[in-house]
CSV table of C-alpha atoms in Angstrom, one decimal:
chain,number,residue,atom,x,y,z
A,1,ILE,CA,-39.8,-42.5,-2.3
A,2,THR,CA,-42.4,-42.1,0.4
A,3,PRO,CA,-44.2,-40.1,1.8
A,4,GLN,CA,-46.2,-38.9,-1.2
A,5,ARG,CA,-47.5,-35.5,-2.0
A,6,GLY,CA,-50.0,-34.2,0.5
A,7,THR,CA,-48.6,-36.1,3.6
A,8,LEU,CA,-48.6,-34.1,6.8
A,9,THR,CA,-45.1,-33.7,8.3
A,10,THR,CA,-45.9,-31.9,11.6
A,11,THR,CA,-45.3,-35.1,13.6
A,12,ALA,CA,-42.8,-37.9,13.1
A,13,PHE,CA,-43.0,-39.5,9.6
A,14,PRO,CA,-41.0,-42.3,7.9
A,15,VAL,CA,-39.0,-41.7,4.6
A,16,ARG,CA,-38.5,-44.9,2.6
A,17,ALA,CA,-36.7,-45.3,-0.7
A,18,LEU,CA,-35.5,-48.0,-3.0
A,19,ALA,CA,-32.9,-47.7,-5.8
A,20,ARG,CA,-31.7,-50.0,-8.6
A,21,ASP,CA,-29.1,-49.8,-11.3
A,22,ARG,CA,-27.5,-52.4,-13.6
A,23,SER,CA,-24.1,-51.7,-12.0
A,24,GLY,CA,-25.5,-52.1,-8.5
A,25,ILE,CA,-26.2,-49.5,-5.7
A,26,GLN,CA,-23.1,-48.7,-3.5
A,27,ALA,CA,-24.8,-46.3,-1.0
A,28,MET,CA,-27.9,-44.3,-0.2
A,29,PHE,CA,-28.1,-41.2,2.0
A,30,VAL,CA,-31.1,-39.3,3.6
A,31,SER,CA,-30.5,-35.5,4.1
A,32,ILE,CA,-32.7,-32.9,5.6
A,33,ASN,CA,-32.1,-29.4,4.5
A,34,GLY,CA,-28.7,-30.4,3.1
A,35,THR,CA,-27.5,-32.1,6.3
A,36,LYS,CA,-26.8,-35.9,6.0
A,37,LYS,CA,-28.8,-37.9,8.6
A,38,LYS,CA,-28.4,-41.5,7.5
A,39,ARG,CA,-26.3,-43.7,5.2
A,40,ALA,CA,-27.1,-47.2,4.0
A,41,ASN,CA,-24.7,-49.4,2.0
A,42,ALA,CA,-27.7,-51.1,0.3
A,43,ALA,CA,-30.4,-50.4,-2.3
A,44,ALA,CA,-33.0,-49.4,0.2
A,45,ILE,CA,-33.0,-46.9,3.1
A,46,ALA,CA,-35.5,-45.8,5.7
A,47,TYR,CA,-35.3,-43.0,8.2
A,48,THR,CA,-37.8,-41.4,10.6
A,49,VAL,CA,-38.0,-37.6,10.5
A,50,ARG,CA,-39.2,-36.2,13.9
A,51,LYS,CA,-41.1,-33.4,12.3
A,52,LEU,CA,-40.4,-30.9,9.6
A,53,LYS,CA,-42.5,-27.8,8.9
A,54,GLN,CA,-40.5,-26.3,6.1
A,55,GLY,CA,-37.6,-27.5,3.9
A,56,THR,CA,-36.4,-30.5,1.9
A,57,VAL,CA,-35.7,-34.2,2.4
A,58,THR,CA,-33.4,-35.6,-0.1
A,59,VAL,CA,-32.6,-39.2,-0.8
A,60,THR,CA,-29.4,-39.7,-2.9
A,61,ALA,CA,-28.4,-43.1,-4.4
A,62,TYR,CA,-24.9,-43.8,-5.7
A,63,ASP,CA,-24.3,-46.6,-8.2
A,64,ALA,CA,-21.2,-48.7,-8.4
A,65,LEU,CA,-19.8,-46.3,-11.0
A,66,GLY,CA,-20.2,-43.3,-8.7
A,67,ASN,CA,-23.2,-41.7,-10.4
A,68,ALA,CA,-25.8,-40.1,-8.3
A,69,LYS,CA,-29.6,-39.8,-8.6
A,70,HIS,CA,-31.8,-37.8,-6.2
A,71,ALA,CA,-35.4,-37.8,-5.0
A,72,VAL,CA,-36.4,-34.6,-3.2
A,73,LEU,CA,-39.5,-34.0,-1.1
A,74,THR,CA,-40.4,-30.3,-0.7
A,75,ILE,CA,-42.3,-29.4,2.5
A,76,VAL,CA,-44.2,-26.2,3.1
A,77,ARG,CA,-46.3,-25.5,6.2
A,78,GLY,CA,-46.0,-29.0,7.4
A,79,ARG,CA,-47.1,-30.8,4.2
A,80,VAL,CA,-45.3,-32.5,1.3
A,81,VAL,CA,-46.1,-30.2,-1.6
A,82,GLY,CA,-43.7,-31.7,-4.2
A,83,VAL,CA,-41.7,-34.7,-5.1
A,84,ARG,CA,-38.9,-34.4,-7.7
A,85,TYR,CA,-36.6,-37.0,-9.2
A,86,MET,CA,-33.2,-35.8,-10.6
């Protein structure tokens, strides 16, 4: 997932992610502070966030069996301070 830790988010910034699984990827979603913003029926997704001073950007990928994995960007004071994969 991009952007990486340390990236400024006080202006528009792109979020990009790729996913892979042996069973295939059914769908990917980008959510901001828990609200779904974009869906892709593919193993890649891109979304431009206008700006975000505080909160989370989550990319969720679902495989063909319905299992989900998440990548979460944590943003504090207009900067990415953490990236977690769950």
